[in-house]
Amino acid sequence: MIVNIINKSKNELPKYQTLISAGMDLRANIDEPIIIKPLQRLVVNTGLFISLEPGYEAQIRPRSGLALNKGITVINSPGTIDADYRGEIKVILINLSDKVFVVEKGLRIAQMVVCPVIKASIKEVTKLEATKRGSGGFG
């Protein structure tokens, strides 16, 4: 699977940090630091544009270190980049902490995981097959 990337940032290309990493880090492509106040959400540009082969998607996910240590996460996680999207990859961050967070240029803000997509066929029915669990277990 090859991901074609246009890099309009001055950051390095996304890369896997280890040989068996699932995600590639995405970095902030900003001219000035951005302040995210507690409970504020905003969009952070990456300067990256990708094209994926049909049958694949890119998922944008939080970085566990930012979430645990700073309370910063991706609000629509995982965000989906469809194979036919050609716009800039942007990351919607939210500050769930009680402290101001500063996004600096080049900060690793999220990770991108490329995944195969299985297309389901929808069939409307009037009854579902019974299981031992049934409708129990929600919440």
Short mmCIF file of C-alpha atoms in Angstrom, two decimals:
data_model
loop_
_atom_site.label_atom_id
_atom_site.label_comp_id
_atom_site.label_asym_id
_atom_site.label_seq_id
_atom_site.Cartn_x
_atom_site.Cartn_y
_atom_site.Cartn_z
CA MET A 1 0.00 0.00 0.00
CA ILE A 2 1.49 3.32 -1.08
CA VAL A 3 0.23 6.64 0.27
CA ASN A 4 1.00 9.53 -2.07
CA ILE A 5 1.68 12.71 -0.08
CA ILE A 6 2.06 16.36 -0.98
CA ASN A 7 3.92 18.06 1.86
CA LYS A 8 3.24 21.81 1.98
CA SER A 9 4.66 22.07 5.49
CA LYS A 10 8.27 22.45 6.56
CA ASN A 11 7.87 19.37 8.75
CA GLU A 12 9.22 15.94 7.93
CA LEU A 13 6.90 13.44 6.28
CA PRO A 14 4.81 11.21 8.54
CA LYS A 15 6.71 8.08 9.49
CA TYR A 16 6.41 5.05 11.70
CA GLN A 17 8.48 5.49 14.87
CA THR A 18 9.29 1.76 15.07
CA LEU A 19 9.24 -1.15 12.63
CA ILE A 20 5.93 -2.45 14.00
CA SER A 21 4.14 0.81 14.82
CA ALA A 22 0.57 1.00 13.50
CA GLY A 23 0.40 4.80 13.28
CA MET A 24 2.46 7.58 11.74
CA ASP A 25 2.76 10.83 13.66
CA LEU A 26 1.19 13.99 12.21
CA ARG A 27 2.74 17.35 13.09
CA ALA A 28 1.28 20.84 13.47
CA ASN A 29 1.92 23.07 10.47
CA ILE A 30 1.38 26.53 11.94
CA ASP A 31 3.22 29.84 11.70
CA GLU A 32 2.56 30.97 15.28
CA PRO A 33 1.88 28.99 18.46
CA ILE A 34 -1.80 28.22 19.06
CA ILE A 35 -3.28 28.35 22.55
CA ILE A 36 -6.04 25.87 23.40
CA LYS A 37 -7.92 26.88 26.53
CA PRO A 38 -9.56 24.31 28.81
CA LEU A 39 -12.57 22.69 27.06
CA GLN A 40 -11.79 24.59 23.84
CA ARG A 41 -11.57 22.75 20.52
CA LEU A 42 -9.92 23.91 17.33
CA VAL A 43 -8.56 22.76 13.99
CA VAL A 44 -4.82 22.38 13.50
CA ASN A 45 -3.40 22.20 9.98
CA THR A 46 -0.79 19.61 9.02
CA GLY A 47 0.15 20.89 5.56
CA LEU A 48 -0.30 17.34 4.22
CA PHE A 49 -2.47 16.21 1.32
CA ILE A 50 -2.77 12.49 0.55
CA SER A 51 -4.23 10.09 -1.94
CA LEU A 52 -5.09 6.55 -0.97
CA GLU A 53 -5.81 3.54 -3.12
CA PRO A 54 -9.52 2.64 -3.37
CA GLY A 55 -10.46 0.24 -0.59
CA TYR A 56 -8.42 2.09 2.06
CA GLU A 57 -8.99 4.89 4.55
CA ALA A 58 -6.69 6.86 6.84
CA GLN A 59 -7.83 7.15 10.45
CA ILE A 60 -6.71 10.13 12.53
CA ARG A 61 -6.30 9.15 16.17
CA PRO A 62 -5.10 10.79 19.38
CA ARG A 63 -1.58 10.41 20.69
CA SER A 64 -1.69 8.63 24.04
CA GLY A 65 1.08 10.78 25.54
CA LEU A 66 -0.78 14.03 24.81
CA ALA A 67 -4.02 12.55 26.14
CA LEU A 68 -2.53 11.18 29.37
CA ASN A 69 -0.03 13.92 30.17
CA LYS A 70 -1.81 17.02 28.84
CA GLY A 71 -5.50 16.13 28.39
CA ILE A 72 -5.32 16.86 24.63
CA THR A 73 -7.19 14.52 22.32
CA VAL A 74 -8.77 14.27 18.88
CA ILE A 75 -12.46 15.04 19.40
CA ASN A 76 -13.84 13.04 16.44
CA SER A 77 -11.72 10.00 17.06
CA PRO A 78 -11.07 8.29 14.87
CA GLY A 79 -11.45 10.83 12.11
CA THR A 80 -11.73 9.26 8.67
CA ILE A 81 -9.97 10.35 5.50
CA ASP A 82 -11.70 8.67 2.57
CA ALA A 83 -9.73 7.47 -0.45
CA ASP A 84 -11.30 10.16 -2.66
CA TYR A 85 -10.56 13.14 -0.33
CA ARG A 86 -7.89 15.49 -1.65
CA GLY A 87 -7.99 18.37 0.83
CA GLU A 88 -5.50 19.13 3.56
CA ILE A 89 -5.40 16.81 6.55
CA LYS A 90 -6.58 18.83 9.53
CA VAL A 91 -6.85 17.61 13.10
CA ILE A 92 -9.63 18.69 15.49
CA LEU A 93 -8.07 18.88 18.95
CA ILE A 94 -9.82 19.47 22.26
CA ASN A 95 -8.30 20.39 25.60
CA LEU A 96 -9.97 18.30 28.30
CA SER A 97 -7.61 19.51 31.02
CA ASP A 98 -7.94 22.46 33.37
CA LYS A 99 -4.76 24.10 32.00
CA VAL A 100 -3.99 26.08 28.85
CA PHE A 101 -2.11 24.05 26.22
CA VAL A 102 0.20 25.55 23.60
CA VAL A 103 0.56 23.91 20.18
CA GLU A 104 3.96 24.72 18.69
CA LYS A 105 5.00 24.35 15.05
CA GLY A 106 6.08 20.77 14.40
CA LEU A 107 4.46 19.32 17.52
CA ARG A 108 3.26 15.75 17.04
CA ILE A 109 -0.49 16.26 17.46
CA ALA A 110 -2.06 13.01 16.26
CA GLN A 111 -1.34 9.77 14.50
CA MET A 112 -2.54 8.43 11.18
CA VAL A 113 -3.35 4.75 10.66
CA VAL A 114 -4.05 3.47 7.13
CA CYS A 115 -6.66 0.68 7.14
CA PRO A 116 -8.51 -1.46 4.61
CA VAL A 117 -12.21 -0.75 4.22
CA ILE A 118 -14.79 -3.50 3.92
CA LYS A 119 -17.97 -2.39 2.16
CA ALA A 120 -21.07 -3.92 3.72
CA SER A 121 -24.28 -4.77 1.93
CA ILE A 122 -27.38 -3.61 3.77
CA LYS A 123 -30.38 -5.92 3.93
CA GLU A 124 -33.54 -4.76 5.67
CA VAL A 125 -35.26 -7.47 7.72
CA THR A 126 -38.20 -7.59 10.12
CA LYS A 127 -36.50 -9.77 12.76
CA LEU A 128 -32.92 -10.37 13.93
CA GLU A 129 -31.42 -13.73 14.86
CA ALA A 130 -31.60 -14.30 18.63
CA THR A 131 -28.40 -14.53 20.71
CA LYS A 132 -27.67 -15.37 24.35
CA ARG A 133 -26.75 -11.72 25.01
CA GLY A 134 -29.73 -10.24 23.19
CA SER A 135 -30.05 -6.50 23.82
CA GLY A 136 -28.24 -6.65 27.19
CA GLY A 137 -24.90 -5.02 27.90
CA PHE A 138 -25.41 -1.50 26.59
CA GLY A 139 -23.97 0.94 29.14
#
